[in-house]
């Protein structure tokens, strides 16, 4: 069959190079037996033996007789061959198998390792009939690339000499033959004989000129323009090329372009997602959320007087977030322009600092990275939590009072006292954590008798703790303080346990005599010995006079932190110790004298040598474990193994050993083997947390154990974040105590709006302190505003942070206070009140103005009161805005707001009810010397805050404020005359309206004439009327909008007065006629 006949099934142009049966090809179907082919590239696979009717164009390339010598293959891997029963020529003519030297083919199957190390083994493949054919035995078939190329060149010269390749039997083909045949087959049907002849002439001409066609073609192909990265996503598959290196280069280049395109596409998707999430705001949903947050609407339904009544029916984003589909139209955005600007100096669409009021105790769930694990279903816990919150609030208020007096406050002792009170299920480790912090800070238990220079001050450790240079002197000092404080806390805790055990087992302890520390340790050892937990049974302890275990006494004295007592004990029994260990006395005396508990270098080397000798050379169970423990503790021996063998230890004992061995020194000068400090302890603690205290796990000892461990390691931010989901009340007050002394790194990043624990650019942890306090006040600020103010004021503890961080914390505090003012609307209590004579009475916030970073009253008014008044005015709360602007001493704005409210009330039709203002809440704070009952029974005075601004009638409010300002020339001097005149005109119009409603027509006409707004005295003169009408453009807007109503009122008054006069005239006539 010819080459161009109908292709048979399962034929392939390369003899099925892959590991699957090949698809239909254009080759002549012949019956041949093929051992498969090997792809020299990344996808080296083998081919199953060909079945009858499944031939390949190059199916005879790998055939040889079994008795031929093997030669080396192209990739230096042995190949196999098999006897051929029947072979086919290149053009399909079958020929019997002949014996010839077995030269390997590039496509011969080989059980070899691919170019990239992938082992390729010939496998049995199913034939056309579905049956699996066994892989025939293959012999080695090596070949060299040079000989293969040489043969290809010979055949190329023969072909150029005039012999037709199609007329010769193709036993073997070289690389150039294969490439040429592929190009010829690809051009069949598209190239005419004339074109082929012209192409041959061109070849002859170029060859005669000395042009190397192959090299020239490769050079021309290299000049192809490479696809740019933007279009690399739609990459074209790389064409197969006989040149392996060039093919691999093309594959690598294509892969690189594809990776670049995928990276660009991924960046586009991420950018679009960011825009969808952060930029496109659902303005309608945000407006509704803000109104609900500030109490302008109730449960999603807006009040009738709230602006922008319509709500978009589309999907709505959460507060501070949005969805792209929820965007409003341009018209809707123009109506809501006030939401786009910042009222507080920050984005008005940011997440609320204090959150909405809470009654379900769900504060922990407000942070995205915090899972609420507290038991909210227990009523008793809620009651105990409220009681504890009340007691903590009293301590916080006392703290702020002391801060106002610039006196230190024992905050850790006070908070610990609240935590000690019974109630709830707080773990005992929280008390231990407070004790550890007391030892770290060195807060005195009796400040009156303590040296004032040693009493820690507010923010005392700020600069040392926030220093981000690891080996700076400040960082070394603060790490030393944490190490010493934590060790001291564990030692004191153990000594308390010793005394408790002795008291519970007085008979076994047999203390007797003077209860010194050494005697207590002796009694403790006796109790442990009776309980059989002092040592393992197979060990014997070295004793003094076979009674007292000497090394155990020294170890437990060191465990209690009584280093000097241990040295005195050794010196007291110097003879015994010298007989056993003659150098130990020198070691412990030097250890007790050094304040850092370090031995000199010579003694350090000696004790390490002795420890190593004893550990290696001593027989098993012959060493006293307490003796080895004393050597390890004093000499810091074998720091890679920080455990004590043969001694029954608790978790606290293991912790104490870590802190006892750790030292903070200059790591540049220290020997590498002696470096073990707080950073290594923190790594161990983090590993413990990852293993045993992941989310949903409480580990051994409950969450209190790990929290205590984090506090001891100085990982304060992680400790607060870990404790917050379990008991946020305790976590908040731990954070307050730490921040008071400057031992807490607070966050000022945008991510802190949603996460409690974040990390800065240097991967240092930080806590969202301000929002944590704001969310905490949700539980009680509705009922206890003063306590909420005291907590929010504590945000400004961080005002002394360097750079912009301090300003950000002050701004966050002011924002929280403004939100509290607007949410509660207790303006009289929070911002101040008005006395009878118009002077102000300081509110709760202004009394603490010194604590929020505002040096004077004017600055406070500018940053808090005026902006709160602006928000109240924008939301239509007139009485609130009037009081706030009055407290801010912006009297002209007070009258302007009153004028607008009065103008709005005048614009209402006579047939409609009078609009009413939302009255101001009266001041709830009790005056000095009055009880709550007396305040309720006492009637408000005429000029009290209740009668001045807590009114619902706009004319009454206007008269109250005008009468107040008229009585004080200082107020009038700060009000523009035009504003004052406008208010007077509006009050007259209000009087006219009241006369009209009461049908007092004559008084209404007299008042209208007195206003001179209408030309009543023109007597029909057109020029006079026109001249009067021209002056109306100079009137204020509040007056001009009511001129139409005034004309109607005038007509009604004239008509009504006419009827009255007619009725009176008729009555007189009847009376006279009858007389």
PDB file of C-alpha atoms in Angstrom, residues 265-280 321-324:
ATOM      1  CA  UNK A 265      -3.682  37.446  35.790  1.00  0.00           C
ATOM      2  CA  UNK A 266      -3.569  36.546  39.482  1.00  0.00           C
ATOM      3  CA  UNK A 267      -2.542  40.106  40.339  1.00  0.00           C
ATOM      4  CA  UNK A 268      -5.471  41.435  38.289  1.00  0.00           C
ATOM      5  CA  UNK A 269      -7.892  39.146  40.106  1.00  0.00           C
ATOM      6  CA  UNK A 270      -6.536  40.130  43.513  1.00  0.00           C
ATOM      7  CA  UNK A 271      -6.740  43.816  42.642  1.00  0.00           C
ATOM      8  CA  UNK A 272     -10.334  43.462  41.437  1.00  0.00           C
ATOM      9  CA  UNK A 273     -11.224  41.557  44.595  1.00  0.00           C
ATOM     10  CA  UNK A 274      -9.638  44.294  46.703  1.00  0.00           C
ATOM     11  CA  UNK A 275     -11.644  46.945  44.879  1.00  0.00           C
ATOM     12  CA  UNK A 276     -14.823  44.948  45.324  1.00  0.00           C
ATOM     13  CA  UNK A 277     -14.160  44.519  49.029  1.00  0.00           C
ATOM     14  CA  UNK A 278     -12.810  47.912  50.070  1.00  0.00           C
ATOM     15  CA  UNK A 279     -13.563  50.606  47.512  1.00  0.00           C
ATOM     16  CA  UNK A 280     -17.080  50.087  46.227  1.00  0.00           C
ATOM     17  CA  UNK A 321     -17.521  46.516  54.303  1.00  0.00           C
ATOM     18  CA  UNK A 322     -19.475  46.344  51.094  1.00  0.00           C
ATOM     19  CA  UNK A 323     -20.438  44.343  48.050  1.00  0.00           C
ATOM     20  CA  UNK A 324     -19.996  45.494  44.512  1.00  0.00           C
TER      21      UNK A 324
END
